[in-house]
Every structure is written in structure tokens, then in C-alpha cells.
CSV table of C-alpha atoms in Angstrom, one decimal:
chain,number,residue,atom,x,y,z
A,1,UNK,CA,25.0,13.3,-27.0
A,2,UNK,CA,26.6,15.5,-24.2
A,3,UNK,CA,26.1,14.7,-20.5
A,4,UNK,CA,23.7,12.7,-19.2
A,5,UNK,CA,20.5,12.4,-20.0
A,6,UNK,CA,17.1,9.9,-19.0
A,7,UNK,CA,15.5,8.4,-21.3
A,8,UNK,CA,12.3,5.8,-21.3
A,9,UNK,CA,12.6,3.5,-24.1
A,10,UNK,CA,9.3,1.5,-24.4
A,11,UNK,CA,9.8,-2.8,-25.5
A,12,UNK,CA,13.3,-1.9,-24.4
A,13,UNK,CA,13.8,-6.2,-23.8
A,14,UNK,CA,13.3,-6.6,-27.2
A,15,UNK,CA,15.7,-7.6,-29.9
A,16,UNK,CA,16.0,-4.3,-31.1
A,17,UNK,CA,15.2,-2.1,-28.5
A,18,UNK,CA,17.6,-4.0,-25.8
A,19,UNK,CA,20.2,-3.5,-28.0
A,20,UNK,CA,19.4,0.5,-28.5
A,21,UNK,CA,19.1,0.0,-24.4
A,22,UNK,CA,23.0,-1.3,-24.1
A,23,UNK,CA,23.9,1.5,-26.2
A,24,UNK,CA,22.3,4.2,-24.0
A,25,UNK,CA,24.0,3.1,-21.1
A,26,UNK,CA,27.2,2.4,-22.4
A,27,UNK,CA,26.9,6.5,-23.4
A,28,UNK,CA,26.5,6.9,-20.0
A,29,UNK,CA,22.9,7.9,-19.4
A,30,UNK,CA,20.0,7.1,-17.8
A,31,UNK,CA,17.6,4.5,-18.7
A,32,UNK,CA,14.4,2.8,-17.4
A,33,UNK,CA,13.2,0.2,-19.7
A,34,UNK,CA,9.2,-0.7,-20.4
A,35,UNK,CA,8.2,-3.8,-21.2
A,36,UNK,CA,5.0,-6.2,-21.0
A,37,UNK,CA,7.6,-9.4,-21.7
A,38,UNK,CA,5.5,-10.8,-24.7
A,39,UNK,CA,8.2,-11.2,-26.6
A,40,UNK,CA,11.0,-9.4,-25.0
A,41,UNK,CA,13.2,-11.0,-22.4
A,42,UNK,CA,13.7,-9.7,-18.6
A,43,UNK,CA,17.3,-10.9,-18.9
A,44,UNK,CA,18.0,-8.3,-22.2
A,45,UNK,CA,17.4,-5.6,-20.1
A,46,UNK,CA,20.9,-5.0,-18.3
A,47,UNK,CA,21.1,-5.4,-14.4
A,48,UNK,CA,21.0,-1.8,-13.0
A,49,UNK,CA,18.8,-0.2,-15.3
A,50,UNK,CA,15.0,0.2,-14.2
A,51,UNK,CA,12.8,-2.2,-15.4
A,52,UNK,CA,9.0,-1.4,-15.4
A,53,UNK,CA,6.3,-4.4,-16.3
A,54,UNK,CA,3.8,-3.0,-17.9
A,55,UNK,CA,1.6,-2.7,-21.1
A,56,UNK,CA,1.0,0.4,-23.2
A,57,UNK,CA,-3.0,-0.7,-23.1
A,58,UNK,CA,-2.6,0.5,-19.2
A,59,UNK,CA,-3.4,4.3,-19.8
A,60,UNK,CA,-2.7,4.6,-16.4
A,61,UNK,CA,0.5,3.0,-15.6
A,62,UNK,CA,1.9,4.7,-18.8
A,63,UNK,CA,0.3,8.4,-17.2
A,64,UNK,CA,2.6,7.3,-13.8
A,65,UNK,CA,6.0,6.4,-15.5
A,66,UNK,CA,5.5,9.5,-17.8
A,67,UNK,CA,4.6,11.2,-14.6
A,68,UNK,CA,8.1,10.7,-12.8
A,69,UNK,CA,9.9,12.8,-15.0
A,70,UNK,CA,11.7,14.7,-16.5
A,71,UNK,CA,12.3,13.1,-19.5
A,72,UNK,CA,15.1,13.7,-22.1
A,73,UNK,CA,13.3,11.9,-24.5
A,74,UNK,CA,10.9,8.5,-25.0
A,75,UNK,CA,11.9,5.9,-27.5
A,76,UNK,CA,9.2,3.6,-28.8
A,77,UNK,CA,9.9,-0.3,-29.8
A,78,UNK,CA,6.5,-1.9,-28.4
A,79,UNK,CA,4.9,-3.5,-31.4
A,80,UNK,CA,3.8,-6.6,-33.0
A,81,UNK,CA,6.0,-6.5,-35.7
A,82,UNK,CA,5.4,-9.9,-38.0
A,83,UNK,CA,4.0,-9.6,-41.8
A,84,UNK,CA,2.1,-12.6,-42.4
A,85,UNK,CA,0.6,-12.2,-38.9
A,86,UNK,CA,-1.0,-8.7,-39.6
A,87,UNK,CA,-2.2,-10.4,-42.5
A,88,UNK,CA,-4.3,-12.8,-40.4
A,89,UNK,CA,-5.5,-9.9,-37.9
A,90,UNK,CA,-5.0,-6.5,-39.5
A,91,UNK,CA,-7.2,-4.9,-36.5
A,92,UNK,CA,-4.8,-6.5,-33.9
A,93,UNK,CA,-2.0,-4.6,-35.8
A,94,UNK,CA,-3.9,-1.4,-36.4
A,95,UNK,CA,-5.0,-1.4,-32.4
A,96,UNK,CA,-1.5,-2.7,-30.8
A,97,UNK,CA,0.4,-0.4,-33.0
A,98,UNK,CA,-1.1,2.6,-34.4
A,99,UNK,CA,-3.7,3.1,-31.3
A,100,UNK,CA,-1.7,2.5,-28.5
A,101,UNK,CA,1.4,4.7,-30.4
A,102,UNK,CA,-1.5,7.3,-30.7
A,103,UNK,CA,-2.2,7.2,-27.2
A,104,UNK,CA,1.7,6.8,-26.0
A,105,UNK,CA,2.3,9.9,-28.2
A,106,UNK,CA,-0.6,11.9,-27.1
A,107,UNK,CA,0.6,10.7,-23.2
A,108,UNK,CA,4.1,12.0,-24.0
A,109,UNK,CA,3.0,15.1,-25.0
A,110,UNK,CA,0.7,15.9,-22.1
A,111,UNK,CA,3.7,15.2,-19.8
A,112,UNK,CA,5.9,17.3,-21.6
A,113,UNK,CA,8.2,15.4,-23.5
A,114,UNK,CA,10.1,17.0,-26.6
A,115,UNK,CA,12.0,14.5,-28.3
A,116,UNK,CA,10.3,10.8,-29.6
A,117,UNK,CA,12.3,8.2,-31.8
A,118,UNK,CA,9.4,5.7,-33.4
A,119,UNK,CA,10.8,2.5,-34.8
A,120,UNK,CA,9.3,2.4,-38.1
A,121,UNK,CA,9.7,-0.1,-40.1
A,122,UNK,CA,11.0,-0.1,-44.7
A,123,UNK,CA,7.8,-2.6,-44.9
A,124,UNK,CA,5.6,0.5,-45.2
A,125,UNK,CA,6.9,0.9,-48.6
A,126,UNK,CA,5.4,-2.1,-50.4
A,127,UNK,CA,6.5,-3.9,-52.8
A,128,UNK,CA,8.4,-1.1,-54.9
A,129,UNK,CA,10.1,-1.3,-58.3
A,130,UNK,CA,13.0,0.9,-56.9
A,131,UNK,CA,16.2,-0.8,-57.6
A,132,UNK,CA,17.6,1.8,-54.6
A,133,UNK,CA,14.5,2.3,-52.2
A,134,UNK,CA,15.0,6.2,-50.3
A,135,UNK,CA,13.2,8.4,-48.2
A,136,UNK,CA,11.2,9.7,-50.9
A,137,UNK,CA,10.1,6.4,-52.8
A,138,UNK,CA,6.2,6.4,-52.7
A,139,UNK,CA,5.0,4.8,-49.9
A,140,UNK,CA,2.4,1.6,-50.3
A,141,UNK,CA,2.4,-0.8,-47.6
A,142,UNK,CA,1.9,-4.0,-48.6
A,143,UNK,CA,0.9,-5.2,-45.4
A,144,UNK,CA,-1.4,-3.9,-42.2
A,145,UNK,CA,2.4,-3.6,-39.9
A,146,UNK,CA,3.5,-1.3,-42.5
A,147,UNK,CA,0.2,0.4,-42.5
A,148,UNK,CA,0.0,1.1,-38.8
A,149,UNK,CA,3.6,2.2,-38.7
A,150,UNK,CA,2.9,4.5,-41.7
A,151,UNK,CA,0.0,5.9,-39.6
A,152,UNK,CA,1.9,6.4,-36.5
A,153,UNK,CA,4.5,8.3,-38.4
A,154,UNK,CA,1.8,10.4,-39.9
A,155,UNK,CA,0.4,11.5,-36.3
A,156,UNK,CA,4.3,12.2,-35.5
A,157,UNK,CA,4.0,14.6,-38.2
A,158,UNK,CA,0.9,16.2,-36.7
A,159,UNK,CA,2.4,16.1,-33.0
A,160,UNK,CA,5.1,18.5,-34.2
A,161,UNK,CA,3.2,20.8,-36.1
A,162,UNK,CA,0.8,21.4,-33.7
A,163,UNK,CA,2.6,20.5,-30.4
A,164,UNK,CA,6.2,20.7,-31.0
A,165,UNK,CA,7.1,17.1,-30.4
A,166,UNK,CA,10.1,16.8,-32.0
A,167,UNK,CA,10.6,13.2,-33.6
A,168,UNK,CA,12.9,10.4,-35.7
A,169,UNK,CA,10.7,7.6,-37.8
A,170,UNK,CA,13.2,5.5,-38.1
A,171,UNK,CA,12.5,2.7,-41.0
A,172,UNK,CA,14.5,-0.3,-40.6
A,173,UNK,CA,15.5,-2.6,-43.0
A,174,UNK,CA,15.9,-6.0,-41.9
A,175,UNK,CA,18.2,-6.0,-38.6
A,176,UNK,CA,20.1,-8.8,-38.0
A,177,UNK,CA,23.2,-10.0,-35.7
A,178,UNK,CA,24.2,-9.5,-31.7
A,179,UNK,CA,25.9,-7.4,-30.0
A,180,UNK,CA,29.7,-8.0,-30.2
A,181,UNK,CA,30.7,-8.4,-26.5
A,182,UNK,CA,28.0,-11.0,-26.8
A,183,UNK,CA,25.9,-9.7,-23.6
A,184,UNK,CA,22.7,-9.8,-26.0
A,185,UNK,CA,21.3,-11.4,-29.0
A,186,UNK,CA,18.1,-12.5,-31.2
A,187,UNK,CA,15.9,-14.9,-29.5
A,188,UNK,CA,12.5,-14.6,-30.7
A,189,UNK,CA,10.1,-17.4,-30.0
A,190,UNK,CA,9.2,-18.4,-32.1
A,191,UNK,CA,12.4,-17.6,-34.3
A,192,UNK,CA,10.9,-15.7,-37.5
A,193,UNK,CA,14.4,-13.8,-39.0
A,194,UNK,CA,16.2,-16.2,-41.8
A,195,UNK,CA,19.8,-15.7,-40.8
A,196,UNK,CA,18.7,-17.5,-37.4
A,197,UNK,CA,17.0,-20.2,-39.0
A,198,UNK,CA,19.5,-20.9,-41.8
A,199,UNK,CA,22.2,-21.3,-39.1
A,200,UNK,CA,19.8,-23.5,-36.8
A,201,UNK,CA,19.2,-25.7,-40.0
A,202,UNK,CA,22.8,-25.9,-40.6
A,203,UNK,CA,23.7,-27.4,-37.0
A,204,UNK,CA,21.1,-29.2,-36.9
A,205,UNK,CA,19.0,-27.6,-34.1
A,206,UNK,CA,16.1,-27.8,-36.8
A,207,UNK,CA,14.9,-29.8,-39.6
A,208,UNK,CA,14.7,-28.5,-43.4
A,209,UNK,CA,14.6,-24.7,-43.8
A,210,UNK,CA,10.8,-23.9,-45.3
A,211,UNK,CA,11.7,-21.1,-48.2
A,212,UNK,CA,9.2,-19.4,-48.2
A,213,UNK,CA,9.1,-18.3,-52.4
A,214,UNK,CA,11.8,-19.5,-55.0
A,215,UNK,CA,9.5,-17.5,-57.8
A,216,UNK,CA,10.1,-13.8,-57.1
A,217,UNK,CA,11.4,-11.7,-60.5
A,218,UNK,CA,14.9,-11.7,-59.0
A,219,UNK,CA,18.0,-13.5,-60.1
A,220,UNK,CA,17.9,-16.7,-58.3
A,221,UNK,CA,14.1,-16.7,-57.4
A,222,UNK,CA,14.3,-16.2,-53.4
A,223,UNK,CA,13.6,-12.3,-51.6
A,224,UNK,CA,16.1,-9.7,-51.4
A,225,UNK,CA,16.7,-8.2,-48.2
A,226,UNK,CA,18.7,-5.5,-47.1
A,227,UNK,CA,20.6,-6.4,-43.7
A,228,UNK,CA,22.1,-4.2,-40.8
A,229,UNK,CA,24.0,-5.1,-37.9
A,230,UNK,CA,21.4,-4.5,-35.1
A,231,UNK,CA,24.8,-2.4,-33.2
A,232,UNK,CA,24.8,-0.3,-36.4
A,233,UNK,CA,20.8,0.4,-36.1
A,234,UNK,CA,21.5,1.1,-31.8
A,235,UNK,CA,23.7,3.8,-32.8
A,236,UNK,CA,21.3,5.1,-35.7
A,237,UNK,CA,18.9,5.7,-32.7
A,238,UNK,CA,21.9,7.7,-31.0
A,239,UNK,CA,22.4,9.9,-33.9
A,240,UNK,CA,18.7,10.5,-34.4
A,241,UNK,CA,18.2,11.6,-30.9
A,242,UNK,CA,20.8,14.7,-31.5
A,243,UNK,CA,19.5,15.5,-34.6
A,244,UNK,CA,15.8,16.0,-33.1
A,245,UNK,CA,16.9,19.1,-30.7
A,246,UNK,CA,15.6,21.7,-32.8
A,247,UNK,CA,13.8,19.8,-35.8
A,248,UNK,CA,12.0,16.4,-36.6
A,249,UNK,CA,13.0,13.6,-39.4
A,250,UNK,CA,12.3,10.8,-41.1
A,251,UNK,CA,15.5,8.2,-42.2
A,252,UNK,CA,15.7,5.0,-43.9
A,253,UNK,CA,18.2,2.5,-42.2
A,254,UNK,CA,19.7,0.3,-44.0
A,255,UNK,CA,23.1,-0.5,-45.8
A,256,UNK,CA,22.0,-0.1,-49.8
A,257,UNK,CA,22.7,-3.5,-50.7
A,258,UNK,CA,20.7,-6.6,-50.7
A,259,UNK,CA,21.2,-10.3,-50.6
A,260,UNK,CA,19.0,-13.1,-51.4
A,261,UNK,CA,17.6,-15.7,-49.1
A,262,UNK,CA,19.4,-18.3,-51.3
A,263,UNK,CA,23.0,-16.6,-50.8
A,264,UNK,CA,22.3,-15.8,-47.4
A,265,UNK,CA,22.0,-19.7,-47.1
A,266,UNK,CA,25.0,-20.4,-49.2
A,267,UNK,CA,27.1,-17.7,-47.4
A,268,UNK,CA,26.0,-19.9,-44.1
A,269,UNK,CA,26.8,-23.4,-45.6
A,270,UNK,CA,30.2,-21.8,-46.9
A,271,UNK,CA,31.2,-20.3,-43.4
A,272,UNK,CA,30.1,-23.5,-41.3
A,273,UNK,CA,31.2,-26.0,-43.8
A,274,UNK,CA,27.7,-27.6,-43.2
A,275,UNK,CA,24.9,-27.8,-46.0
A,276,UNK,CA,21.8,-26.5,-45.3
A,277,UNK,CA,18.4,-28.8,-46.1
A,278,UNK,CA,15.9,-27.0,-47.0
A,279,UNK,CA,12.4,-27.1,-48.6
A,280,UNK,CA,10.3,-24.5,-51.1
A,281,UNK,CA,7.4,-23.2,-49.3
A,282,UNK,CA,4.5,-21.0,-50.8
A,283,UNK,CA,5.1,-17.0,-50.8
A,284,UNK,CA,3.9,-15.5,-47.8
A,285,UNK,CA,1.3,-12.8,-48.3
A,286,UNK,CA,2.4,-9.6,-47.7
A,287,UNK,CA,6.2,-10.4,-48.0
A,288,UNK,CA,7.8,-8.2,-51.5
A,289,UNK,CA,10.6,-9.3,-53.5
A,290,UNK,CA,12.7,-6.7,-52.4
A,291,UNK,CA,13.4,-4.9,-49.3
């Protein structure tokens, strides 16, 4: 992207999104960060970029920050994002994502905004038979988070045909890693990503790794998950917001190749020189055997 540009980037003290946060500034532009600190951290957010408390459920604060533009562009990261817990309260999901997207679209397009990346999400494809899973592989979301990503991606679709609101769905695979200068990381909390755990197990910070499936029709049993650096994914968001000047876009993110939870614990116990205990657990419901 040329010049300088501002941009509000929504659950910016996230995992993800304070990593797509680094990478804006490190460009060189301007970014104020919005956050309600559920599960993001105030420290994420780097020190001289605006930081805004707030929660997309406040109409009104969201109406002022929009307000004090211009904008170059909003990028949305404010979800719940776990499977197995949108199993437990699909309406929670449907609300926290898919309404308040709705209403953070809607918001952006009364203010006058013209470029939106969404993080989506590869969940909203199911579980697919695809041994290479693209943008046009049918789309069957196996759980209520892929469901109200799918339908926030579907009102993107509407936003541009009728408004002009150019847009990015961007559906990630399963981010993982930190950023290499080390100035940010994964810390959820409670930790729910396997390469985190497996290395926790390994040192010892933990007890036995629960696996959650050893029955899947793959090769050794456990899921297949494609990984990507979460630096690779900032600079997807980047990309995306160039290509959304004069047209809008949907783009798996990913790296095409998958590894199972088993070798992703073998790959740990080989690089730490530590085995790793762990125990099978029951399948999680809504979690396919690839993705």
C-alpha cells in the first residue's frame, strides 16, 4: 500500500488481529485499535497506537469512533471464535458474530467507509471430502461459528452490491506461531490451539495432553489441520486491502498441506527432546477430520 493511510481494525488485541495490528504500523500507517479485552490483551496492542475500550454491542460508541473519520478502511477480528463452544450456545455465536458484524457493517457504511476485510474463518466449510479444500468447495458449516461467519460474508456480498462496500472474507486455516521479533504471541486463556498445548505438555507447564479423537478416517486416527504462520496471515490482510480498491473478494488462507495432531506432537517431542503425555479424549462436536 502506498502512503499512509488510517485504518480501525476491530479485536485489534487479539491473537490474530494484534499481529495484523504490528504489521500496519510497521507499513507505516495509521492505526487505532478496538477492543472490549475479553480475550484480547491491552499489552498486544503496541504503545503509540490508539487504543479504544469498547464493545461492538455499544451502537453508540461504535457511531462515535466511525464518526472521527476518514477512514481508509475498517478491519474486523471481534468474535467468539471457539467450535465446541458455539456448539453449547449457537445463539451467543449467531448474536456476537453475525449481528453485531451486521450492525458494524451497516455502521461502516453509513459513515462512509469503502474498504472492509472480515476475518472469516475455513470452518464454514464443514467437514468436506476435498483432499485440496478451495474457494469454490461447497460450503456446509459444521458448526454455528462457521455459520455466522458464512452469514456475515453473505451480507458483505449484499453491502457491495447495493452499497459499494468493497470487501476481503478472508478464511483462515488454523493460524499458529508469534511474531518473529518476539514483541507478540498466542496467549489465550484459556489456551484452546494444539501447538500451544503440546509444547506446554512437553515442559511440563501442564499435565497429559487430552486428544481430542484418535478415530478420524485419516492415516494415524488424529485431525488434519492446515497451519499458517500468523505473520504470513498479517500480510495476507495487507495484500487483501490493495486488492479491494476497485473490486471485492473472497480468499482461502492457508498453506495446502496438512499435518496431524499426532505429528504435530511428534514434531514437538523431536525438536524438544521431551516426550509428550498425553491421553485420548472423545471427538469434539463440531470439529472435522480435516481442515
Amino acid at each position: 500500500m502506498a502512503g499512509r493511510s488510517r485504518f480501525l481494525v476491530t479485536g485489534g488485541a487479539g491473537y490474530v488481529g494484534s499481529h495484523v495490528v504490528a504489521a500496519l504500523c510497521d507499513a507505516g500507517h495509521d492505526v487505532v485499535v478496538f477492543d472490549n479485552l475479553r480475550t484480547g490483551h491491552r499489552e498486544s496492542v503496541p504503545e503509540g497506537v490508539r487504543f479504544i475500550e469498547g464493545d461492538l454491542a455499544d451502537r453508540a460508541l461504535v457511531d462515535a469512533v466511525l464518526a472521527d473519520g476518514p477512514w481508509d478502511g475498517v478491519l474486523h477480528f471481534a468474535a467468539l471464535s471457539l467450535v465446541g463452544e458455539s456448539m453449547q450456545h449457537p445463539f451467543l455465536y449467531m448474536e456476537a458474530n453475525a449481528g453485531l458484524g451486521f450492525a458494524l457493517v451497516d455502521a461502516c457504511i453509513r459513515h462512509g467507509v469503502k474498504r472492509f476485510v472480515f476475518s472469516s474463518t475455513a470452518a464454514l466449510f464443514g467437514q468436506t471430502e476435498d483432499a485440496l479444500i478451495t474457494e469454490d468447495t461447497p460450503i456446509v458449516p459444521g458448526s454455528p461459528y462457521g455459520e455466522s461467519k458464512h452469514m456475515v460474508e453473505r451480507a458483505l456480498l449484499w453491502a457491495d452490491r447495493i452499497h459499494g462496500l468493497r470487501s476481503a472474507c478472508l478464511r483462515y486455516f488454523n493460524a499458529a506461531g508469534a511474531d518473529p521479533g518476539g514483541r507478540i504471541g498466542e496467549d489465550h486463556r484459556p489456551e484452546t490451539h494444539l501447538i500451544p498445548l503440546v509444547i506446554d505438555a512437553a515442559l511440563g507447564r501442564r499435565g497429559a495432553l487430552h486428544l481430542f479423537g484418535d478415530d478420524y478416517p485419516t492415516p494415524d486416527g488424529t485431525c488434519i489441520r492446515d497451519y499458517i504462520h500468523v505473520s504470513d496471515l498479517a500480510q495476507a490482510h495487507l495484500a487483501a486491502l490493495d486488492v479491494i480498491r476497485d473490486r471485492s473478494v473472497v480468499y482461502n488462507v492457508g498453506t495446502g498441506t496438512g499435518h496431524s495432531n499426532m505429528e504435530v506432537i511428534r514434531s514437538v517431542e523431536r525438536v524438544t527432546g521431551r516426550q509428550v503425555p498425553w491421553l485420548p479424549a472423545p471427538r469434539r462436536p463440531g470439529d472435522p477430520a480435516r481442515l
